Amino acid sequence: MKIVEQIKQPIAYEMELFEQKFQLSMSSKVALLNRITHYIVNRKGKQMRPMFVFLVSKMVSNGEISERTYRGAAVIELIHTATLVHDDVVDDSNRRRGFFSINALWKNKIAVLIGDYLLSKGLLLSIDNNDFDLLKIISIAVREMSEGELLQIEKARKLDITEVVYYEIIRQKTATLIAACCSLGAASVKPESQHVETMRKFGELIGMAFQIKDDLFDYTEDQIGKPTGIDIKEQKMTLPLIYVLNQASKKDKSWLINSIKNHNKDKVRVKEVIAFVKNNGGLDYAVQKMKQFQNEALQILRTYPESDYRNSLELMVNYVIDRKK
């Protein structure tokens, strides 16, 4: 059995029901909108985020979930999808998960409006049902994601990023949404309990490990859907590179910075940078940090009694580290 199917097993029924509810939550009276949202729904990814919501809610409540849990999962997925649609416009990207992106098929103007529509649908789903605690969790995540993206752009211009700033960027950009899934899962069944903060921290740690794993893909030859060296071409300072820059001699440091600033489109030079990072312990250091976040997340999980839901979450934490794409 595939690992993702294994993780999903204890919540298979909820995930099936969720898909129906999620499709309904996207519906509109505008035919064009329905055509595009239908396209989105049929090209969904692994749905890790709703899985986090259901697994956490069931783990903290001994298998109970409520309508609020379904709404919470739908809100997260609506807002996550909105950010992906907007990201593809910002990055001028024509593909998403191997399919054409919305902006490639329907142009930027429509893609931006679709993103706005999904965002407002998500917010209204919470407001219409008085889920104000869930709405707060989501809204904080959206704010942090925007701040993280802008912080990364600001730092990419100057290339003056430290390890501390890197962690802040990935915490906001990536970890905050997974943290929101987990705290929202807990809040949907145990509002205002200690579980909400504990699970937020758990999600944040997984998110940090997830992003470092993503950054490591930039240095591998595997077919993962993004070409090797793309971060360097885009002047994104990731952990392997930051570590090596901090350790390098003055001469090597200026060569690295010059390569990233002025030769990031030169394939040969990018390959040389990748080789330099590999040979100087950049990847080993990043792997060590990623495992640190993974272990902290597992420690939090083990404060809960053993259950199918906890086991699935453990599988999920390990999958984040071991995945091949």
mmCIF file of C-alpha atoms in Angstrom:
data_model
loop_
_atom_site.group_PDB
_atom_site.id
_atom_site.type_symbol
_atom_site.label_atom_id
_atom_site.label_comp_id
_atom_site.label_asym_id
_atom_site.label_seq_id
_atom_site.Cartn_x
_atom_site.Cartn_y
_atom_site.Cartn_z
ATOM 1 C CA MET A 1 0.000 0.000 0.000
ATOM 2 C CA LYS A 2 1.294 3.456 -0.869
ATOM 3 C CA ILE A 3 2.383 5.478 2.140
ATOM 4 C CA VAL A 4 -0.173 8.254 1.508
ATOM 5 C CA GLU A 5 -2.997 5.674 1.369
ATOM 6 C CA GLN A 6 -1.703 4.171 4.611
ATOM 7 C CA ILE A 7 -1.735 7.592 6.313
ATOM 8 C CA LYS A 8 -5.254 8.242 5.036
ATOM 9 C CA GLN A 9 -6.678 4.877 6.163
ATOM 10 C CA PRO A 10 -8.118 5.899 9.595
ATOM 11 C CA ILE A 11 -9.848 8.930 8.013
ATOM 12 C CA ALA A 12 -10.774 7.467 4.599
ATOM 13 C CA TYR A 13 -14.521 7.980 5.164
ATOM 14 C CA GLU A 14 -14.057 11.598 6.346
ATOM 15 C CA MET A 15 -11.818 12.427 3.388
ATOM 16 C CA GLU A 16 -14.407 11.090 0.947
ATOM 17 C CA LEU A 17 -17.182 13.108 2.570
ATOM 18 C CA PHE A 18 -14.877 16.132 2.734
ATOM 19 C CA GLU A 19 -14.341 16.046 -1.045
ATOM 20 C CA GLN A 20 -18.095 16.329 -1.642
ATOM 21 C CA LYS A 21 -18.422 19.170 0.873
ATOM 22 C CA PHE A 22 -15.378 20.922 -0.572
ATOM 23 C CA GLN A 23 -16.796 20.870 -4.103
ATOM 24 C CA LEU A 24 -20.055 22.354 -2.807
ATOM 25 C CA SER A 25 -18.169 25.088 -0.932
ATOM 26 C CA MET A 26 -16.646 26.247 -4.239
ATOM 27 C CA SER A 27 -19.891 26.441 -6.208
ATOM 28 C CA SER A 28 -21.119 29.662 -7.809
ATOM 29 C CA LYS A 29 -23.848 30.944 -10.127
ATOM 30 C CA VAL A 30 -21.206 31.958 -12.692
ATOM 31 C CA ALA A 31 -20.582 29.230 -15.290
ATOM 32 C CA LEU A 32 -16.981 30.325 -15.979
ATOM 33 C CA LEU A 33 -16.172 30.157 -12.281
ATOM 34 C CA ASN A 34 -17.647 26.670 -11.968
ATOM 35 C CA ARG A 35 -15.682 25.498 -14.983
ATOM 36 C CA ILE A 36 -12.420 26.728 -13.463
ATOM 37 C CA THR A 37 -13.107 25.427 -9.943
ATOM 38 C CA HIS A 38 -14.063 22.050 -11.476
ATOM 39 C CA TYR A 39 -10.667 22.065 -13.235
ATOM 40 C CA ILE A 40 -8.951 22.822 -9.895
ATOM 41 C CA VAL A 41 -10.798 20.099 -7.951
ATOM 42 C CA ASN A 42 -9.988 17.445 -10.559
ATOM 43 C CA ARG A 43 -6.260 18.210 -10.372
ATOM 44 C CA LYS A 44 -5.867 18.208 -6.625
ATOM 45 C CA GLY A 45 -2.634 17.083 -4.963
ATOM 46 C CA LYS A 46 -2.241 14.611 -2.114
ATOM 47 C CA GLN A 47 -4.489 16.738 0.146
ATOM 48 C CA MET A 48 -2.024 16.642 3.015
ATOM 49 C CA ARG A 49 -3.565 19.708 4.654
ATOM 50 C CA PRO A 50 -7.106 18.352 5.153
ATOM 51 C CA MET A 51 -5.513 15.087 6.287
ATOM 52 C CA PHE A 52 -3.688 16.966 9.046
ATOM 53 C CA VAL A 53 -6.970 18.605 10.112
ATOM 54 C CA PHE A 54 -8.866 15.289 10.400
ATOM 55 C CA LEU A 55 -6.053 13.254 11.957
ATOM 56 C CA VAL A 56 -5.307 15.878 14.617
ATOM 57 C CA SER A 57 -8.983 16.437 15.480
ATOM 58 C CA LYS A 58 -9.539 12.695 15.872
ATOM 59 C CA MET A 59 -6.352 12.184 17.868
ATOM 60 C CA VAL A 60 -7.138 14.888 20.463
ATOM 61 C CA SER A 61 -10.804 13.892 20.826
ATOM 62 C CA ASN A 62 -10.575 10.072 20.801
ATOM 63 C CA GLY A 63 -12.036 9.736 17.334
ATOM 64 C CA GLU A 64 -14.744 12.430 17.462
ATOM 65 C CA ILE A 65 -15.137 15.084 14.773
ATOM 66 C CA SER A 66 -17.818 17.671 14.058
ATOM 67 C CA GLU A 67 -19.210 19.716 11.184
ATOM 68 C CA ARG A 68 -16.746 22.399 12.278
ATOM 69 C CA THR A 69 -13.905 20.009 11.415
ATOM 70 C CA TYR A 70 -15.189 19.652 7.839
ATOM 71 C CA ARG A 71 -15.609 23.410 7.537
ATOM 72 C CA GLY A 72 -12.133 23.991 8.921
ATOM 73 C CA ALA A 73 -10.601 21.570 6.410
ATOM 74 C CA ALA A 74 -12.551 23.230 3.567
ATOM 75 C CA VAL A 75 -11.422 26.720 4.625
ATOM 76 C CA ILE A 76 -7.780 25.633 4.744
ATOM 77 C CA GLU A 77 -8.049 24.024 1.317
ATOM 78 C CA LEU A 78 -9.865 27.027 -0.220
ATOM 79 C CA ILE A 79 -7.265 29.451 1.096
ATOM 80 C CA HIS A 80 -4.329 27.199 0.218
ATOM 81 C CA THR A 81 -5.693 26.833 -3.344
ATOM 82 C CA ALA A 82 -6.148 30.616 -3.570
ATOM 83 C CA THR A 83 -2.507 31.173 -2.613
ATOM 84 C CA LEU A 84 -1.325 28.606 -5.204
ATOM 85 C CA VAL A 85 -3.346 30.301 -7.962
ATOM 86 C CA HIS A 86 -1.907 33.691 -6.988
ATOM 87 C CA ASP A 87 1.620 32.238 -6.679
ATOM 88 C CA ASP A 88 1.486 30.979 -10.259
ATOM 89 C CA VAL A 89 0.602 34.492 -11.425
ATOM 90 C CA VAL A 90 3.382 36.070 -9.345
ATOM 91 C CA ASP A 91 5.954 33.495 -10.551
ATOM 92 C CA ASP A 92 4.670 33.590 -14.134
ATOM 93 C CA SER A 93 4.432 29.809 -13.929
ATOM 94 C CA ASN A 94 2.602 27.822 -16.596
ATOM 95 C CA ARG A 95 2.473 24.467 -14.820
ATOM 96 C CA ARG A 96 1.127 23.232 -11.502
ATOM 97 C CA ARG A 97 1.509 19.538 -10.515
ATOM 98 C CA GLY A 98 2.230 18.633 -14.122
ATOM 99 C CA PHE A 99 -0.922 20.339 -15.484
ATOM 100 C CA PHE A 100 -1.426 23.780 -16.977
ATOM 101 C CA SER A 101 -1.868 26.458 -14.313
ATOM 102 C CA ILE A 102 -5.007 28.626 -14.209
ATOM 103 C CA ASN A 103 -3.111 31.675 -15.534
ATOM 104 C CA ALA A 104 -1.733 29.605 -18.438
ATOM 105 C CA LEU A 105 -5.238 28.582 -19.518
ATOM 106 C CA TRP A 106 -7.330 31.612 -18.592
ATOM 107 C CA LYS A 107 -4.722 34.440 -18.325
ATOM 108 C CA ASN A 108 -3.587 36.441 -15.293
ATOM 109 C CA LYS A 109 -6.653 38.631 -14.810
ATOM 110 C CA ILE A 110 -9.009 35.681 -14.412
ATOM 111 C CA ALA A 111 -6.465 33.785 -12.252
ATOM 112 C CA VAL A 112 -6.181 36.708 -9.804
ATOM 113 C CA LEU A 113 -9.988 36.995 -9.609
ATOM 114 C CA ILE A 114 -10.315 33.225 -9.025
ATOM 115 C CA GLY A 115 -7.783 33.456 -6.212
ATOM 116 C CA ASP A 116 -9.743 36.331 -4.658
ATOM 117 C CA TYR A 117 -12.998 34.387 -5.032
ATOM 118 C CA LEU A 118 -11.595 31.298 -3.291
ATOM 119 C CA LEU A 119 -10.148 33.438 -0.497
ATOM 120 C CA SER A 120 -13.470 35.182 0.146
ATOM 121 C CA LYS A 121 -15.356 31.858 -0.052
ATOM 122 C CA GLY A 122 -13.072 30.501 2.648
ATOM 123 C CA LEU A 123 -13.517 33.510 4.929
ATOM 124 C CA LEU A 124 -17.304 33.545 4.473
ATOM 125 C CA LEU A 125 -17.579 29.836 5.226
ATOM 126 C CA SER A 126 -16.196 30.605 8.698
ATOM 127 C CA ILE A 127 -18.165 33.829 9.199
ATOM 128 C CA ASP A 128 -21.523 32.345 8.111
ATOM 129 C CA ASN A 129 -21.123 29.593 10.716
ATOM 130 C CA ASN A 130 -19.738 31.800 13.504
ATOM 131 C CA ASP A 131 -16.442 29.877 13.511
ATOM 132 C CA PHE A 132 -14.592 33.005 14.590
ATOM 133 C CA ASP A 133 -11.856 31.107 16.435
ATOM 134 C CA LEU A 134 -11.124 29.116 13.264
ATOM 135 C CA LEU A 135 -11.242 32.288 11.187
ATOM 136 C CA LYS A 136 -8.619 33.878 13.448
ATOM 137 C CA ILE A 137 -6.271 30.898 12.991
ATOM 138 C CA ILE A 138 -6.645 31.104 9.199
ATOM 139 C CA SER A 139 -6.306 34.886 8.996
ATOM 140 C CA ILE A 140 -3.055 34.849 10.986
ATOM 141 C CA ALA A 141 -1.708 32.186 8.606
ATOM 142 C CA VAL A 142 -2.582 34.280 5.514
ATOM 143 C CA ARG A 143 -0.900 37.366 7.002
ATOM 144 C CA GLU A 144 2.237 35.417 7.920
ATOM 145 C CA MET A 145 2.480 33.763 4.488
ATOM 146 C CA SER A 146 2.365 37.154 2.764
ATOM 147 C CA GLU A 147 4.979 38.577 5.153
ATOM 148 C CA GLY A 148 7.244 35.563 4.613
ATOM 149 C CA GLU A 149 7.110 35.909 0.825
ATOM 150 C CA LEU A 150 7.882 39.638 1.012
ATOM 151 C CA LEU A 151 10.719 39.089 3.492
ATOM 152 C CA GLN A 152 12.242 36.534 1.111
ATOM 153 C CA ILE A 153 12.001 38.960 -1.832
ATOM 154 C CA GLU A 154 13.580 41.750 0.230
ATOM 155 C CA LYS A 155 16.460 39.500 1.336
ATOM 156 C CA ALA A 156 17.010 38.025 -2.148
ATOM 157 C CA ARG A 157 17.771 41.532 -3.410
ATOM 158 C CA LYS A 158 20.568 42.037 -0.905
ATOM 159 C CA LEU A 159 21.668 38.402 -0.436
ATOM 160 C CA ASP A 160 22.297 39.213 3.235
ATOM 161 C CA ILE A 161 20.306 36.377 4.746
ATOM 162 C CA THR A 162 21.355 34.735 8.013
ATOM 163 C CA GLU A 163 20.275 31.323 9.273
ATOM 164 C CA VAL A 164 17.941 33.011 11.787
ATOM 165 C CA VAL A 165 16.244 35.050 9.040
ATOM 166 C CA TYR A 166 15.982 31.921 6.846
ATOM 167 C CA TYR A 167 14.100 30.093 9.623
ATOM 168 C CA GLU A 168 11.785 33.086 10.010
ATOM 169 C CA ILE A 169 11.078 33.103 6.247
ATOM 170 C CA ILE A 170 10.266 29.381 6.065
ATOM 171 C CA ARG A 171 8.283 29.531 9.299
ATOM 172 C CA GLN A 172 6.048 32.203 7.788
ATOM 173 C CA LYS A 173 5.988 31.006 4.192
ATOM 174 C CA THR A 174 5.447 27.269 4.693
ATOM 175 C CA ALA A 175 5.244 26.173 8.320
ATOM 176 C CA THR A 176 2.504 28.618 9.307
ATOM 177 C CA LEU A 177 -0.089 26.950 7.030
ATOM 178 C CA ILE A 178 0.640 23.434 8.312
ATOM 179 C CA ALA A 179 0.583 24.849 11.859
ATOM 180 C CA ALA A 180 -2.840 26.357 11.066
ATOM 181 C CA CYS A 181 -4.123 22.946 9.824
ATOM 182 C CA CYS A 182 -3.092 21.242 13.049
ATOM 183 C CA SER A 183 -4.288 23.938 15.475
ATOM 184 C CA LEU A 184 -7.525 24.227 13.511
ATOM 185 C CA GLY A 185 -8.047 20.453 13.723
ATOM 186 C CA ALA A 186 -7.707 20.672 17.510
ATOM 187 C CA ALA A 187 -9.825 23.847 17.811
ATOM 188 C CA SER A 188 -12.671 22.302 15.777
ATOM 189 C CA VAL A 189 -13.297 19.681 18.482
ATOM 190 C CA LYS A 190 -11.613 21.101 21.616
ATOM 191 C CA PRO A 191 -11.951 24.886 21.333
ATOM 192 C CA GLU A 192 -9.844 26.978 23.717
ATOM 193 C CA SER A 193 -7.996 23.906 25.038
ATOM 194 C CA GLN A 194 -4.228 23.457 25.436
ATOM 195 C CA HIS A 195 -4.363 21.093 22.437
ATOM 196 C CA VAL A 196 -4.810 24.069 20.074
ATOM 197 C CA GLU A 197 -1.385 25.554 20.915
ATOM 198 C CA THR A 198 0.357 22.160 21.276
ATOM 199 C CA MET A 199 -0.843 21.105 17.834
ATOM 200 C CA ARG A 200 0.070 24.493 16.329
ATOM 201 C CA LYS A 201 3.653 23.946 17.515
ATOM 202 C CA PHE A 202 3.608 20.387 16.172
ATOM 203 C CA GLY A 203 2.459 21.611 12.727
ATOM 204 C CA GLU A 204 5.053 24.376 12.697
ATOM 205 C CA LEU A 205 7.878 21.884 13.332
ATOM 206 C CA ILE A 206 6.676 19.621 10.504
ATOM 207 C CA GLY A 207 6.392 22.644 8.209
ATOM 208 C CA MET A 208 9.992 23.648 8.935
ATOM 209 C CA ALA A 209 11.231 20.121 8.160
ATOM 210 C CA PHE A 210 9.044 20.038 5.020
ATOM 211 C CA GLN A 211 10.549 23.260 3.625
ATOM 212 C CA ILE A 212 14.151 22.239 4.334
ATOM 213 C CA LYS A 213 13.438 18.976 2.484
ATOM 214 C CA ASP A 214 12.090 21.037 -0.433
ATOM 215 C CA ASP A 215 15.230 23.177 -0.421
ATOM 216 C CA LEU A 216 17.395 20.041 -0.511
ATOM 217 C CA PHE A 217 15.649 18.949 -3.735
ATOM 218 C CA ASP A 218 17.346 21.883 -5.448
ATOM 219 C CA TYR A 219 20.613 19.986 -5.103
ATOM 220 C CA THR A 220 19.443 16.567 -6.335
ATOM 221 C CA GLU A 221 19.121 15.102 -9.800
ATOM 222 C CA ASP A 222 15.785 13.394 -9.056
ATOM 223 C CA GLN A 223 12.764 14.222 -11.164
ATOM 224 C CA ILE A 224 10.699 16.134 -8.614
ATOM 225 C CA GLY A 225 8.760 18.544 -10.758
ATOM 226 C CA LYS A 226 11.196 21.413 -10.350
ATOM 227 C CA PRO A 227 14.558 21.545 -12.152
ATOM 228 C CA THR A 228 17.815 21.305 -10.191
ATOM 229 C CA GLY A 229 19.343 24.664 -9.322
ATOM 230 C CA ILE A 230 16.092 26.609 -9.728
ATOM 231 C CA ASP A 231 16.487 28.288 -6.315
ATOM 232 C CA ILE A 232 19.948 29.518 -7.264
ATOM 233 C CA LYS A 233 18.615 30.828 -10.590
ATOM 234 C CA GLU A 234 15.929 32.703 -8.644
ATOM 235 C CA GLN A 235 18.484 33.966 -6.098
ATOM 236 C CA LYS A 236 16.723 32.202 -3.247
ATOM 237 C CA MET A 237 19.049 31.731 -0.301
ATOM 238 C CA THR A 238 18.313 28.327 1.216
ATOM 239 C CA LEU A 239 19.881 26.572 4.216
ATOM 240 C CA PRO A 240 22.597 24.525 2.418
ATOM 241 C CA LEU A 241 23.867 27.684 0.710
ATOM 242 C CA ILE A 242 23.592 29.891 3.829
ATOM 243 C CA TYR A 243 25.610 27.397 5.874
ATOM 244 C CA VAL A 244 28.378 27.176 3.251
ATOM 245 C CA LEU A 245 28.504 30.973 2.853
ATOM 246 C CA ASN A 246 28.975 31.353 6.601
ATOM 247 C CA GLN A 247 31.814 28.803 6.611
ATOM 248 C CA ALA A 248 33.556 29.867 3.397
ATOM 249 C CA SER A 249 36.790 31.860 3.075
ATOM 250 C CA LYS A 250 36.537 35.477 1.935
ATOM 251 C CA LYS A 251 37.602 34.520 -1.597
ATOM 252 C CA ASP A 252 35.096 31.633 -1.895
ATOM 253 C CA LYS A 253 32.337 33.754 -0.367
ATOM 254 C CA SER A 254 32.768 36.545 -2.928
ATOM 255 C CA TRP A 255 32.855 33.926 -5.748
ATOM 256 C CA LEU A 256 29.598 32.393 -4.449
ATOM 257 C CA ILE A 257 27.818 35.749 -4.096
ATOM 258 C CA ASN A 258 29.060 36.903 -7.509
ATOM 259 C CA SER A 259 27.833 33.604 -9.039
ATOM 260 C CA ILE A 260 24.358 33.998 -7.534
ATOM 261 C CA LYS A 261 24.044 37.709 -8.319
ATOM 262 C CA ASN A 262 25.537 37.884 -11.791
ATOM 263 C CA HIS A 263 25.820 34.346 -13.205
ATOM 264 C CA ASN A 264 22.648 32.662 -11.965
ATOM 265 C CA LYS A 265 21.470 31.957 -15.538
ATOM 266 C CA ASP A 266 24.779 30.323 -16.489
ATOM 267 C CA LYS A 267 24.116 26.549 -16.278
ATOM 268 C CA VAL A 268 27.780 25.646 -15.842
ATOM 269 C CA ARG A 269 28.267 28.193 -13.057
ATOM 270 C CA VAL A 270 25.093 27.044 -11.280
ATOM 271 C CA LYS A 271 26.404 23.448 -11.417
ATOM 272 C CA GLU A 272 29.705 24.637 -9.915
ATOM 273 C CA VAL A 273 27.828 26.361 -7.062
ATOM 274 C CA ILE A 274 25.803 23.179 -6.423
ATOM 275 C CA ALA A 275 28.995 21.093 -6.354
ATOM 276 C CA PHE A 276 30.670 23.590 -3.982
ATOM 277 C CA VAL A 277 27.697 23.484 -1.580
ATOM 278 C CA LYS A 278 27.678 19.657 -1.644
ATOM 279 C CA ASN A 279 31.436 19.338 -1.113
ATOM 280 C CA ASN A 280 31.488 21.777 1.792
ATOM 281 C CA GLY A 281 28.887 20.110 3.988
ATOM 282 C CA GLY A 282 25.883 22.270 3.080
ATOM 283 C CA LEU A 283 23.556 19.333 2.465
ATOM 284 C CA ASP A 284 24.696 17.382 5.526
ATOM 285 C CA TYR A 285 24.063 20.405 7.730
ATOM 286 C CA ALA A 286 20.582 20.973 6.271
ATOM 287 C CA VAL A 287 19.673 17.282 6.713
ATOM 288 C CA GLN A 288 20.811 17.427 10.344
ATOM 289 C CA LYS A 289 18.619 20.508 11.003
ATOM 290 C CA MET A 290 15.652 18.931 9.205
ATOM 291 C CA LYS A 291 15.919 15.816 11.399
ATOM 292 C CA GLN A 292 16.076 18.021 14.492
ATOM 293 C CA PHE A 293 12.681 19.547 13.589
ATOM 294 C CA GLN A 294 11.339 16.062 12.777
ATOM 295 C CA ASN A 295 12.387 14.668 16.173
ATOM 296 C CA GLU A 296 10.863 17.600 18.064
ATOM 297 C CA ALA A 297 7.562 17.025 16.214
ATOM 298 C CA LEU A 298 7.618 13.311 17.075
ATOM 299 C CA GLN A 299 8.285 14.115 20.754
ATOM 300 C CA ILE A 300 5.112 16.232 20.865
ATOM 301 C CA LEU A 301 3.093 13.418 19.247
ATOM 302 C CA ARG A 302 4.316 10.919 21.812
ATOM 303 C CA THR A 303 2.709 12.927 24.624
ATOM 304 C CA TYR A 304 -0.627 11.621 23.241
ATOM 305 C CA PRO A 305 -1.901 8.063 23.831
ATOM 306 C CA GLU A 306 -1.232 5.632 21.007
ATOM 307 C CA SER A 307 -4.028 5.408 18.416
ATOM 308 C CA ASP A 308 -4.496 4.862 14.683
ATOM 309 C CA TYR A 309 -4.597 8.653 14.294
ATOM 310 C CA ARG A 310 -1.343 9.191 16.160
ATOM 311 C CA ASN A 311 0.290 6.409 14.136
ATOM 312 C CA SER A 312 -0.841 8.066 10.898
ATOM 313 C CA LEU A 313 0.534 11.421 12.047
ATOM 314 C CA GLU A 314 3.856 9.733 12.850
ATOM 315 C CA LEU A 315 3.869 8.249 9.348
ATOM 316 C CA MET A 316 3.122 11.724 7.997
ATOM 317 C CA VAL A 317 6.066 13.276 9.871
ATOM 318 C CA ASN A 318 8.417 10.607 8.520
ATOM 319 C CA TYR A 319 6.941 10.873 5.015
ATOM 320 C CA VAL A 320 7.762 14.604 4.963
ATOM 321 C CA ILE A 321 11.434 13.685 5.439
ATOM 322 C CA ASP A 322 11.606 10.569 3.258
ATOM 323 C CA ARG A 323 9.513 11.705 0.278
ATOM 324 C CA LYS A 324 11.127 11.716 -3.150
ATOM 325 C CA LYS A 325 9.252 14.747 -4.505
#
